PDB file of C-alpha atoms and ligand atoms in Angstrom:
ATOM      1  CA  MET A 130      84.292 103.716  79.062  1.00 78.00           C
ATOM      2  CA  GLU A 131      88.105 104.660  77.922  1.00 93.00           C
ATOM      3  CA  LYS A 132      89.695 106.995  80.016  1.00 94.00           C
ATOM      4  CA  GLU A 133      90.216 110.300  77.585  1.00 95.00           C
ATOM      5  CA  LYS A 134      86.509 110.089  77.084  1.00 96.00           C
ATOM      6  CA  LEU A 135      85.502 110.290  80.406  1.00 97.00           C
ATOM      7  CA  GLN A 136      87.697 113.404  80.747  1.00 98.00           C
ATOM      8  CA  LYS A 137      86.061 114.812  77.796  1.00 97.00           C
ATOM      9  CA  GLU A 138      82.712 114.021  79.211  1.00 97.00           C
ATOM     10  CA  ILE A 139      83.703 115.071  82.948  1.00 98.00           C
ATOM     11  CA  ARG A 140      85.079 118.516  81.042  1.00 97.00           C
ATOM     12  CA  ASP A 141      81.604 118.844  79.353  1.00 97.00           C
ATOM     13  CA  LEU A 142      79.349 118.362  82.466  1.00 97.00           C
ATOM     14  CA  LYS A 143      82.167 120.801  84.575  1.00 96.00           C
ATOM     15  CA  GLU A 144      81.354 123.890  82.330  1.00 95.00           C
ATOM     16  CA  LYS A 145      77.587 123.225  81.748  1.00 96.00           C
ATOM     17  CA  ASN A 146      77.194 123.243  85.361  1.00 96.00           C
ATOM     18  CA  ASP A 147      79.180 125.856  87.140  1.00 96.00           C
ATOM     19  CA  VAL A 148      81.906 123.824  88.729  1.00 96.00           C
ATOM     20  CA  THR A 149      85.430 123.939  89.581  1.00 95.00           C
ATOM     21  CA  ILE A 150      87.517 121.047  90.387  1.00 96.00           C
ATOM     22  CA  LEU A 151      90.655 121.054  93.037  1.00 96.00           C
ATOM     23  CA  ALA A 152      93.030 118.406  92.780  1.00 96.00           C
ATOM     24  CA  HIS A 153      95.659 117.550  95.125  1.00 95.00           C
ATOM     25  CA  TYR A 154      98.962 116.736  94.179  1.00 94.00           C
ATOM     26  CA  TYR A 155      98.441 113.173  95.754  1.00 96.00           C
ATOM     27  CA  GLN A 156      95.593 112.208  93.400  1.00 97.00           C
ATOM     28  CA  THR A 157      96.129 109.612  90.396  1.00 97.00           C
ATOM     29  CA  LEU A 158      96.912 111.609  87.106  1.00 97.00           C
ATOM     30  CA  ASP A 159      94.100 111.151  84.990  1.00 97.00           C
ATOM     31  CA  ILE A 160      92.077 113.443  87.769  1.00 98.00           C
ATOM     32  CA  GLN A 161      95.129 115.646  87.772  1.00 97.00           C
ATOM     33  CA  GLU A 162      94.659 116.066  84.239  1.00 97.00           C
ATOM     34  CA  ILE A 163      91.233 117.153  84.641  1.00 97.00           C
ATOM     35  CA  ALA A 164      91.727 119.522  87.828  1.00 97.00           C
ATOM     36  CA  ASP A 165      91.114 123.514  86.824  1.00 96.00           C
ATOM     37  CA  TYR A 166      93.708 124.276  89.529  1.00 95.00           C
ATOM     38  CA  LEU A 167      96.381 121.483  90.848  1.00 94.00           C
ATOM     39  CA  GLY A 168      98.549 122.245  93.959  1.00 90.00           C
ATOM     40  CA  ASP A 169      99.090 121.454  97.714  1.00 85.00           C
ATOM     41  CA  SER A 170      97.162 122.427 100.376  1.00 77.00           C
ATOM     42  CA  LEU A 171      97.760 126.247 100.732  1.00 72.00           C
ATOM     43  CA  GLY A 172      97.368 127.362  97.208  1.00 81.00           C
ATOM     44  CA  LEU A 173      94.277 125.154  97.243  1.00 86.00           C
ATOM     45  CA  SER A 174      93.011 126.814 100.274  1.00 73.00           C
ATOM     46  CA  ARG A 175      93.601 130.274  98.308  1.00 80.00           C
ATOM     47  CA  THR A 176      92.449 129.142  95.291  1.00 89.00           C
ATOM     48  CA  ALA A 177      88.991 127.956  96.621  1.00 82.00           C
ATOM     49  CA  LYS A 178      88.912 131.286  98.059  1.00 82.00           C
ATOM     50  CA  GLU A 179      89.744 133.863  95.115  1.00 88.00           C
ATOM     51  CA  LYS A 180      89.268 131.735  92.181  1.00 87.00           C
ATOM     52  CA  ALA A 181      86.467 129.220  92.344  1.00 86.00           C
ATOM     53  CA  ASN A 182      83.583 131.702  91.505  1.00 88.00           C
ATOM     54  CA  THR A 183      81.671 128.492  90.646  1.00 93.00           C
ATOM     55  CA  LYS A 184      78.508 127.559  92.344  1.00 93.00           C
ATOM     56  CA  TYR A 185      79.485 124.314  93.043  1.00 94.00           C
ATOM     57  CA  VAL A 186      83.257 123.396  93.755  1.00 94.00           C
ATOM     58  CA  ILE A 187      84.491 119.770  94.096  1.00 95.00           C
ATOM     59  CA  PHE A 188      87.579 119.309  95.966  1.00 95.00           C
ATOM     60  CA  SER A 189      89.541 116.288  95.172  1.00 96.00           C
ATOM     61  CA  GLY A 190      91.435 115.246  97.861  1.00 96.00           C
ATOM     62  CA  VAL A 191      90.961 114.229 101.656  1.00 96.00           C
ATOM     63  CA  LEU A 192      88.220 115.113 103.735  1.00 95.00           C
ATOM     64  CA  PHE A 193      89.680 118.201 105.403  1.00 94.00           C
ATOM     65  CA  MET A 194      90.899 119.550 102.523  1.00 93.00           C
ATOM     66  CA  ALA A 195      87.472 119.615 101.458  1.00 93.00           C
ATOM     67  CA  GLU A 196      86.326 121.340 104.552  1.00 94.00           C
ATOM     68  CA  THR A 197      88.614 123.842 104.598  1.00 92.00           C
ATOM     69  CA  ALA A 198      87.215 125.158 101.269  1.00 90.00           C
ATOM     70  CA  SER A 199      83.545 125.264 103.246  1.00 91.00           C
ATOM     71  CA  ILE A 200      84.895 127.142 105.714  1.00 92.00           C
ATOM     72  CA  LEU A 201      86.178 129.824 103.705  1.00 90.00           C
ATOM     73  CA  ASN A 202      83.629 129.528 100.435  1.00 88.00           C
ATOM     74  CA  GLN A 203      80.290 128.804 102.696  1.00 88.00           C
ATOM     75  CA  ASP A 204      77.782 130.214 100.292  1.00 87.00           C
ATOM     76  CA  LYS A 205      79.341 127.260  97.719  1.00 89.00           C
ATOM     77  CA  HIS A 206      78.801 123.824  97.331  1.00 93.00           C
ATOM     78  CA  VAL A 207      81.432 121.927  98.329  1.00 94.00           C
ATOM     79  CA  LEU A 208      81.815 118.372  97.272  1.00 96.00           C
ATOM     80  CA  ILE A 209      84.166 115.834  97.812  1.00 97.00           C
ATOM     81  CA  PRO A 210      84.294 112.620  95.390  1.00 97.00           C
ATOM     82  CA  ASN A 211      84.327 110.168  98.102  1.00 97.00           C
ATOM     83  CA  LYS A 212      83.103 111.577 101.832  1.00 94.00           C
ATOM     84  CA  TYR A 213      85.643 108.454 103.584  1.00 96.00           C
ATOM     85  CA  ALA A 214      88.133 109.719 102.008  1.00 97.00           C
ATOM     86  CA  CYS A 215      89.442 110.755 105.636  1.00 95.00           C
ATOM     87  CA  CYS A 216      93.152 111.980 106.914  1.00 96.00           C
ATOM     88  CA  PRO A 217      94.244 109.551 109.736  1.00 97.00           C
ATOM     89  CA  LEU A 218      96.772 112.183 110.576  1.00 98.00           C
ATOM     90  CA  ALA A 219      93.719 114.719 111.369  1.00 97.00           C
ATOM     91  CA  ASP A 220      92.757 111.751 113.330  1.00 95.00           C
ATOM     92  CA  PHE A 221      95.054 111.969 115.994  1.00 98.00           C
ATOM     93  CA  LEU A 222      93.536 115.151 117.543  1.00 98.00           C
ATOM     94  CA  THR A 223      90.034 116.714 119.117  1.00 98.00           C
ATOM     95  CA  ALA A 224      88.544 119.879 119.813  1.00 98.00           C
ATOM     96  CA  ASP A 225      88.138 118.387 123.447  1.00 98.00           C
ATOM     97  CA  LYS A 226      92.332 117.213 123.848  1.00 98.00           C
ATOM     98  CA  VAL A 227      93.003 120.595 122.060  1.00 98.00           C
ATOM     99  CA  ILE A 228      91.097 122.149 125.227  1.00 98.00           C
ATOM    100  CA  ALA A 229      92.589 120.116 127.925  1.00 98.00           C
ATOM    101  CA  PHE A 230      95.957 121.467 126.245  1.00 98.00           C
ATOM    102  CA  LYS A 231      95.058 125.160 126.563  1.00 98.00           C
ATOM    103  CA  ARG A 232      94.208 124.253 130.043  1.00 98.00           C
ATOM    104  CA  LYS A 233      97.334 122.703 131.296  1.00 98.00           C
ATOM    105  CA  TYR A 234      99.599 125.519 129.234  1.00 98.00           C
ATOM    106  CA  PRO A 235      97.092 128.753 129.224  1.00 97.00           C
ATOM    107  CA  GLY A 236      98.348 131.894 127.379  1.00 97.00           C
ATOM    108  CA  LEU A 237     100.297 130.192 124.978  1.00 98.00           C
ATOM    109  CA  PRO A 238      98.768 130.078 121.026  1.00 98.00           C
ATOM    110  CA  VAL A 239      97.129 126.941 119.535  1.00 98.00           C
ATOM    111  CA  VAL A 240      98.707 126.732 116.064  1.00 98.00           C
ATOM    112  CA  THR A 241      97.299 123.638 113.668  1.00 98.00           C
ATOM    113  CA  TYR A 242      98.423 121.747 110.667  1.00 97.00           C
ATOM    114  CA  VAL A 243      95.792 122.379 108.306  1.00 95.00           C
ATOM    115  CA  ASN A 244      95.436 118.266 108.016  1.00 95.00           C
ATOM    116  CA  SER A 245      93.091 118.945 111.340  1.00 97.00           C
ATOM    117  CA  THR A 246      89.425 118.525 111.403  1.00 96.00           C
ATOM    118  CA  ALA A 247      87.183 122.132 111.902  1.00 96.00           C
ATOM    119  CA  ALA A 248      86.471 121.773 115.289  1.00 97.00           C
ATOM    120  CA  VAL A 249      90.101 121.379 115.556  1.00 98.00           C
ATOM    121  CA  LYS A 250      90.633 124.624 113.636  1.00 98.00           C
ATOM    122  CA  ALA A 251      87.638 126.111 115.575  1.00 98.00           C
ATOM    123  CA  VAL A 252      89.311 126.662 119.141  1.00 98.00           C
ATOM    124  CA  SER A 253      92.903 126.997 117.245  1.00 98.00           C
ATOM    125  CA  ASP A 254      94.484 130.175 117.165  1.00 98.00           C
ATOM    126  CA  ILE A 255      96.309 129.896 114.057  1.00 98.00           C
ATOM    127  CA  CYS A 256      96.833 127.335 111.199  1.00 97.00           C
ATOM    128  CA  CYS A 257      99.692 126.417 109.245  1.00 96.00           C
ATOM    129  CA  THR A 258     100.910 123.990 106.659  1.00 93.00           C
ATOM    130  CA  SER A 259     103.871 122.823 105.544  1.00 93.00           C
ATOM    131  CA  SER A 260     105.019 125.406 103.276  1.00 91.00           C
ATOM    132  CA  ASN A 261     104.290 127.437 105.863  1.00 94.00           C
ATOM    133  CA  SER A 262     104.876 126.454 109.286  1.00 97.00           C
ATOM    134  CA  ILE A 263     108.234 128.287 110.721  1.00 97.00           C
ATOM    135  CA  ASN A 264     107.228 131.669 109.378  1.00 97.00           C
ATOM    136  CA  ILE A 265     103.622 131.060 111.561  1.00 98.00           C
ATOM    137  CA  VAL A 266     105.141 129.678 114.400  1.00 98.00           C
ATOM    138  CA  ASN A 267     107.903 132.600 114.620  1.00 98.00           C
ATOM    139  CA  LYS A 268     104.966 135.308 113.872  1.00 98.00           C
ATOM    140  CA  ILE A 269     102.150 134.128 116.332  1.00 98.00           C
ATOM    141  CA  SER A 270     104.703 132.968 119.343  1.00 98.00           C
ATOM    142  CA  LYS A 271     105.798 137.339 118.604  1.00 98.00           C
ATOM    143  CA  GLU A 272     102.425 138.288 118.309  1.00 97.00           C
ATOM    144  CA  PHE A 273     101.631 136.661 121.897  1.00 98.00           C
ATOM    145  CA  GLY A 274     104.898 137.580 123.377  1.00 98.00           C
ATOM    146  CA  VAL A 275     105.781 133.682 124.365  1.00 98.00           C
ATOM    147  CA  ASP A 276     108.852 131.622 123.375  1.00 98.00           C
ATOM    148  CA  SER A 277     106.353 128.514 123.111  1.00 98.00           C
ATOM    149  CA  VAL A 278     102.906 127.408 121.192  1.00 98.00           C
ATOM    150  CA  LEU A 279     101.130 124.303 121.283  1.00 98.00           C
ATOM    151  CA  PHE A 280     101.291 122.785 117.725  1.00 98.00           C
ATOM    152  CA  GLY A 281      98.894 119.575 116.047  1.00 98.00           C
ATOM    153  CA  PRO A 282      98.372 117.203 114.874  1.00 98.00           C
ATOM    154  CA  ASP A 283     102.104 116.215 113.172  1.00 98.00           C
ATOM    155  CA  SER A 284     104.863 115.717 115.788  1.00 98.00           C
ATOM    156  CA  ASN A 285     107.612 115.493 113.014  1.00 98.00           C
ATOM    157  CA  LEU A 286     106.113 118.872 111.337  1.00 98.00           C
ATOM    158  CA  GLY A 287     106.205 119.934 114.831  1.00 98.00           C
ATOM    159  CA  ASP A 288     110.012 118.769 115.224  1.00 98.00           C
ATOM    160  CA  TYR A 289     110.761 119.708 111.951  1.00 98.00           C
ATOM    161  CA  VAL A 290     109.464 123.411 113.280  1.00 98.00           C
ATOM    162  CA  SER A 291     111.328 122.981 116.797  1.00 98.00           C
ATOM    163  CA  GLN A 292     114.363 122.536 115.008  1.00 98.00           C
ATOM    164  CA  ASN A 293     114.520 125.772 112.555  1.00 98.00           C
ATOM    165  CA  THR A 294     112.985 128.436 115.237  1.00 98.00           C
ATOM    166  CA  ASP A 295     114.006 129.477 118.368  1.00 98.00           C
ATOM    167  CA  VAL A 296     110.247 128.585 119.742  1.00 98.00           C
ATOM    168  CA  ASN A 297     110.061 125.740 122.109  1.00 98.00           C
ATOM    169  CA  VAL A 298     106.914 123.506 120.408  1.00 98.00           C
ATOM    170  CA  ILE A 299     104.804 121.484 122.489  1.00 98.00           C
ATOM    171  CA  LYS A 300     103.503 118.718 120.784  1.00 98.00           C
ATOM    172  CA  MET A 301      99.299 117.731 121.009  1.00 98.00           C
ATOM    173  CA  PRO A 302      99.815 114.726 120.907  1.00 97.00           C
ATOM    174  CA  LYS A 303     102.940 113.284 121.140  1.00 96.00           C
ATOM    175  CA  ASN A 304     102.637 110.744 118.453  1.00 97.00           C
ATOM    176  CA  GLY A 305     100.686 112.541 115.642  1.00 98.00           C
ATOM    177  CA  HIS A 306     101.907 111.672 111.888  1.00 98.00           C
ATOM    178  CA  CYS A 307     101.024 110.686 109.058  1.00 98.00           C
ATOM    179  CA  VAL A 308     101.157 106.791 108.140  1.00 97.00           C
ATOM    180  CA  THR A 309     102.483 107.360 104.835  1.00 98.00           C
ATOM    181  CA  HIS A 310     105.471 109.560 105.311  1.00 98.00           C
ATOM    182  CA  SER A 311     106.681 108.006 108.259  1.00 97.00           C
ATOM    183  CA  ARG A 312     106.861 104.701 106.054  1.00 97.00           C
ATOM    184  CA  LEU A 313     110.170 105.873 104.861  1.00 98.00           C
ATOM    185  CA  SER A 314     112.736 105.434 107.061  1.00 98.00           C
ATOM    186  CA  LEU A 315     116.577 105.978 107.195  1.00 98.00           C
ATOM    187  CA  LYS A 316     117.695 102.818 106.145  1.00 98.00           C
ATOM    188  CA  ASP A 317     114.935 102.769 103.244  1.00 98.00           C
ATOM    189  CA  LEU A 318     115.914 106.054 101.934  1.00 98.00           C
ATOM    190  CA  LYS A 319     120.069 105.056 102.769  1.00 98.00           C
ATOM    191  CA  SER A 320     119.590 101.895 100.142  1.00 98.00           C
ATOM    192  CA  THR A 321     117.265 103.920  97.375  1.00 98.00           C
ATOM    193  CA  LYS A 322     120.812 106.575  97.420  1.00 98.00           C
ATOM    194  CA  LYS A 323     123.280 103.232  96.953  1.00 98.00           C
ATOM    195  CA  GLU A 324     120.982 102.671  93.882  1.00 98.00           C
ATOM    196  CA  ASN A 325     121.345 105.882  92.813  1.00 98.00           C
ATOM    197  CA  PRO A 326     124.394 107.542  94.330  1.00 97.00           C
ATOM    198  CA  ASP A 327     124.389 110.566  91.973  1.00 97.00           C
ATOM    199  CA  SER A 328     120.298 111.769  93.326  1.00 98.00           C
ATOM    200  CA  VAL A 329     119.523 114.797  95.270  1.00 98.00           C
ATOM    201  CA  ILE A 330     116.867 113.910  97.748  1.00 98.00           C
ATOM    202  CA  LEU A 331     113.881 115.688  98.372  1.00 98.00           C
ATOM    203  CA  VAL A 332     111.482 114.609 101.656  1.00 98.00           C
ATOM    204  CA  HIS A 333     108.251 116.334 103.154  1.00 98.00           C
ATOM    205  CA  PRO A 334     108.516 117.509 106.386  1.00 98.00           C
ATOM    206  CA  GLU A 335     106.049 114.760 107.618  1.00 98.00           C
ATOM    207  CA  CYS A 336     108.922 112.601 107.469  1.00 98.00           C
ATOM    208  CA  VAL A 337     110.936 111.042 110.361  1.00 98.00           C
ATOM    209  CA  ARG A 338     113.722 113.351 112.031  1.00 98.00           C
ATOM    210  CA  ASP A 339     116.385 111.324 110.642  1.00 98.00           C
ATOM    211  CA  VAL A 340     115.006 110.893 106.922  1.00 98.00           C
ATOM    212  CA  ARG A 341     114.432 114.924 107.061  1.00 98.00           C
ATOM    213  CA  GLU A 342     118.380 115.254 108.240  1.00 98.00           C
ATOM    214  CA  PHE A 343     119.651 112.866 105.584  1.00 98.00           C
ATOM    215  CA  ALA A 344     118.050 114.478 102.231  1.00 98.00           C
ATOM    216  CA  ASP A 345     119.264 117.850 100.803  1.00 98.00           C
ATOM    217  CA  TYR A 346     115.911 118.970 100.669  1.00 98.00           C
ATOM    218  CA  VAL A 347     112.954 119.289 103.314  1.00 98.00           C
ATOM    219  CA  GLY A 348     110.340 121.034 102.041  1.00 96.00           C
ATOM    220  CA  SER A 349     106.153 120.794 100.841  1.00 94.00           C
ATOM    221  CA  THR A 350     104.813 119.074  97.669  1.00 93.00           C
ATOM    222  CA  ALA A 351     104.883 122.725  96.278  1.00 91.00           C
ATOM    223  CA  GLY A 352     108.338 122.755  97.302  1.00 94.00           C
ATOM    224  CA  MET A 353     109.767 120.136  95.898  1.00 97.00           C
ATOM    225  CA  TYR A 354     107.982 120.727  92.495  1.00 96.00           C
ATOM    226  CA  LYS A 355     109.348 124.221  92.507  1.00 97.00           C
ATOM    227  CA  TYR A 356     113.045 122.834  93.564  1.00 98.00           C
ATOM    228  CA  VAL A 357     112.943 120.270  90.384  1.00 98.00           C
ATOM    229  CA  LYS A 358     111.423 123.188  88.490  1.00 98.00           C
ATOM    230  CA  ASN A 359     114.145 125.326  88.478  1.00 98.00           C
ATOM    231  CA  SER A 360     116.961 122.661  89.224  1.00 98.00           C
ATOM    232  CA  LYS A 361     120.397 123.067  87.731  1.00 96.00           C
ATOM    233  CA  ASP A 362     120.890 120.905  84.530  1.00 94.00           C
ATOM    234  CA  SER A 363     123.767 118.895  86.243  1.00 95.00           C
ATOM    235  CA  GLU A 364     121.090 117.765  88.766  1.00 97.00           C
ATOM    236  CA  THR A 365     119.054 115.203  86.813  1.00 97.00           C
ATOM    237  CA  LYS A 366     118.263 112.761  89.033  1.00 98.00           C
ATOM    238  CA  PHE A 367     116.000 113.007  92.024  1.00 98.00           C
ATOM    239  CA  ILE A 368     114.734 110.755  94.698  1.00 98.00           C
ATOM    240  CA  ILE A 369     111.100 112.144  95.776  1.00 98.00           C
ATOM    241  CA  GLY A 370     110.655 111.636  99.664  1.00 98.00           C
ATOM    242  CA  THR A 371     106.571 111.942  99.311  1.00 98.00           C
ATOM    243  CA  GLU A 372     103.059 110.605  98.055  1.00 97.00           C
ATOM    244  CA  LYS A 373     103.901 109.165  94.442  1.00 97.00           C
ATOM    245  CA  GLY A 374     101.545 111.516  93.027  1.00 96.00           C
ATOM    246  CA  LEU A 375     103.680 114.262  92.729  1.00 97.00           C
ATOM    247  CA  LEU A 376     106.387 112.063  91.244  1.00 97.00           C
ATOM    248  CA  ASP A 377     103.634 111.398  88.472  1.00 97.00           C
ATOM    249  CA  ARG A 378     102.864 114.966  88.033  1.00 96.00           C
ATOM    250  CA  LEU A 379     106.781 115.909  87.912  1.00 98.00           C
ATOM    251  CA  SER A 380     107.297 112.726  85.555  1.00 97.00           C
ATOM    252  CA  VAL A 381     104.688 114.345  83.002  1.00 97.00           C
ATOM    253  CA  ASP A 382     105.701 117.817  83.545  1.00 97.00           C
ATOM    254  CA  PHE A 383     109.444 117.261  83.817  1.00 98.00           C
ATOM    255  CA  PRO A 384     110.135 114.151  81.292  1.00 97.00           C
ATOM    256  CA  ASP A 385     114.548 115.514  81.164  1.00 97.00           C
ATOM    257  CA  LYS A 386     114.631 114.572  84.765  1.00 98.00           C
ATOM    258  CA  GLU A 387     115.039 111.229  86.327  1.00 98.00           C
ATOM    259  CA  LEU A 388     112.548 110.893  89.232  1.00 98.00           C
ATOM    260  CA  ILE A 389     112.351 107.799  91.953  1.00 98.00           C
ATOM    261  CA  LEU A 390     110.240 107.165  94.075  1.00 98.00           C
ATOM    262  CA  ALA A 391     112.134 106.935  97.747  1.00 98.00           C
ATOM    263  CA  LYS A 392     109.953 104.105  98.462  1.00 98.00           C
ATOM    264  CA  LYS A 393     107.790 101.766  96.623  1.00 97.00           C
ATOM    265  CA  SER A 394     105.192 102.035  99.116  1.00 97.00           C
ATOM    266  CA  LEU A 395     104.741 106.104  99.235  1.00 98.00           C
ATOM    267  CA  ILE A 396     101.176 105.659  98.634  1.00 98.00           C
ATOM    268  CA  CYS A 397      97.967 107.558 100.928  1.00 98.00           C
ATOM    269  CA  LYS A 398      95.359 104.831 100.325  1.00 97.00           C
ATOM    270  CA  ASN A 399      92.714 107.925 101.164  1.00 97.00           C
ATOM    271  CA  MET A 400      93.984 109.982  98.772  1.00 97.00           C
ATOM    272  CA  LYS A 401      93.583 107.436  95.866  1.00 97.00           C
ATOM    273  CA  LYS A 402      89.822 106.775  97.425  1.00 97.00           C
ATOM    274  CA  ASN A 403      88.596 109.322  94.907  1.00 97.00           C
ATOM    275  CA  SER A 404      88.507 108.421  90.986  1.00 97.00           C
ATOM    276  CA  LEU A 405      87.847 109.966  87.414  1.00 97.00           C
ATOM    277  CA  GLU A 406      84.430 107.937  87.580  1.00 97.00           C
ATOM    278  CA  ARG A 407      83.634 108.767  90.764  1.00 97.00           C
ATOM    279  CA  ILE A 408      83.605 112.399  89.929  1.00 98.00           C
ATOM    280  CA  TYR A 409      81.672 111.848  86.907  1.00 97.00           C
ATOM    281  CA  ASP A 410      79.374 110.226  89.009  1.00 96.00           C
ATOM    282  CA  MET A 411      78.847 113.378  91.306  1.00 96.00           C
ATOM    283  CA  LEU A 412      78.478 115.365  88.128  1.00 97.00           C
ATOM    284  CA  TYR A 413      75.228 113.892  87.357  1.00 96.00           C
ATOM    285  CA  ASN A 414      73.956 114.459  90.879  1.00 96.00           C
ATOM    286  CA  LEU A 415      75.672 117.676  92.280  1.00 96.00           C
ATOM    287  CA  ASP A 416      72.925 118.014  94.796  1.00 95.00           C
ATOM    288  CA  ASP A 417      73.011 114.786  95.999  1.00 94.00           C
ATOM    289  CA  GLU A 418      74.128 115.180 100.153  1.00 92.00           C
ATOM    290  CA  GLU A 419      76.324 111.888  99.659  1.00 93.00           C
ATOM    291  CA  TYR A 420      78.662 114.705  98.267  1.00 96.00           C
ATOM    292  CA  GLU A 421      78.233 117.742 100.087  1.00 96.00           C
ATOM    293  CA  VAL A 422      80.638 118.595 102.606  1.00 96.00           C
ATOM    294  CA  LYS A 423      79.156 121.519 104.999  1.00 93.00           C
ATOM    295  CA  VAL A 424      80.875 122.369 108.234  1.00 95.00           C
ATOM    296  CA  PRO A 425      77.977 123.379 110.467  1.00 94.00           C
ATOM    297  CA  SER A 426      77.844 127.631 110.881  1.00 94.00           C
ATOM    298  CA  ASP A 427      78.658 127.928 114.155  1.00 96.00           C
ATOM    299  CA  ILE A 428      82.003 125.651 113.660  1.00 97.00           C
ATOM    300  CA  ALA A 429      82.560 127.310 110.370  1.00 96.00           C
ATOM    301  CA  GLU A 430      82.523 130.598 111.709  1.00 96.00           C
ATOM    302  CA  LYS A 431      84.840 129.720 114.557  1.00 98.00           C
ATOM    303  CA  ALA A 432      87.197 127.999 112.423  1.00 97.00           C
ATOM    304  CA  LEU A 433      87.437 130.704 109.620  1.00 96.00           C
ATOM    305  CA  LEU A 434      89.546 132.742 112.006  1.00 97.00           C
ATOM    306  CA  PRO A 435      93.201 131.081 112.184  1.00 97.00           C
ATOM    307  CA  ILE A 436      92.512 129.666 108.363  1.00 94.00           C
ATOM    308  CA  GLU A 437      92.021 133.507 107.521  1.00 92.00           C
ATOM    309  CA  LYS A 438      94.893 134.888 109.883  1.00 96.00           C
ATOM    310  CA  MET A 439      97.535 132.279 108.051  1.00 94.00           C
ATOM    311  CA  LEU A 440      96.717 133.393 104.933  1.00 88.00           C
ATOM    312  CA  LYS A 441      97.046 136.984 105.711  1.00 90.00           C
ATOM    313  CA  TYR A 442     100.764 135.482 108.016  1.00 89.00           C
ATOM    314  CA  SER A 443     101.659 133.531 104.705  1.00 81.00           C
TER     315      SER A 443
HETATM  316 FE1  SF4 B  86      96.897 112.192 105.792  1.00 53.63          FE
HETATM  317 FE2  SF4 B  86      99.328 111.715 105.265  1.00 53.63          FE
HETATM  318 FE3  SF4 B  86      97.514 110.721 103.274  1.00 53.63          FE
HETATM  319 FE4  SF4 B  86      98.254 113.178 103.307  1.00 53.63          FE
HETATM  320  S1  SF4 B  86      99.452 111.584 102.901  1.00 53.63           S
HETATM  321  S2  SF4 B  86      95.982 112.353 103.530  1.00 53.63           S
HETATM  322  S3  SF4 B  86      98.826 113.739 105.884  1.00 53.63           S
HETATM  323  S4  SF4 B  86      97.633 110.380 105.331  1.00 53.63           S
END
């Protein structure tokens, strides 16, 4: 079926079946176009709780995102187009590893990036996203009256937080990283900048330190979006150091700006495991357990606390 026809069918089925579709900025443009809400992980976590007032919520993103939506909406059916769309970064940390760190550093708060499993969240004190991580670490260290926190699983985000706070960030584990963002090296970025000397460089905090330090702006996907939206007329060219989906969105929304991907391979294979065809099939099989993401209630209840705390502190 051609794209426009498929999108129309999806919109009709969505209305008929009481469905909300949430899509992350890293989804392909054709999925972004049919979403009711588009955003980054913090924005979509809030939306799942506050605005997704339908029986079914489809989360077109990776598994930890759908898990977070399920934890926040235990009365709704949360579905993901492809359960194999996982996040390798989340897999760097298990609940057992967190418990071992807590034993080694008693009294320190555990801050986990939302890119973590529900089981890890369930043994955490607070969650954070790339946009609120500095604020959250500052607040939780004050609340606990300590100058160190346990932080995982992204070591680059942890490093970024430690550079921007007076808090000692103990990484759980030392080498957790996003395979997509870590692909961008300083050499790559310098070479893209050399080809585009009059450009502004925006990168994600999941990038390695020397890449972040070479950039003009470091921020979440929502932060980068806002930067381009509010940019001066003189800023016409941007190098985007995050997953290609954001560049696709920016290119549509700001056609007068020139957007360049910092490196051609900044594509998250897992985010791209969802497709319009899969969403269409799901809409005919909404009660099929192949799609439903249900976090066991004992884990969901515990994981809800650090997520709600994050939302309160953000
Ligand atoms: Fe995980 Fe990185 Fe892909 Fe995001 S871009 S889902 S952090 S692997």
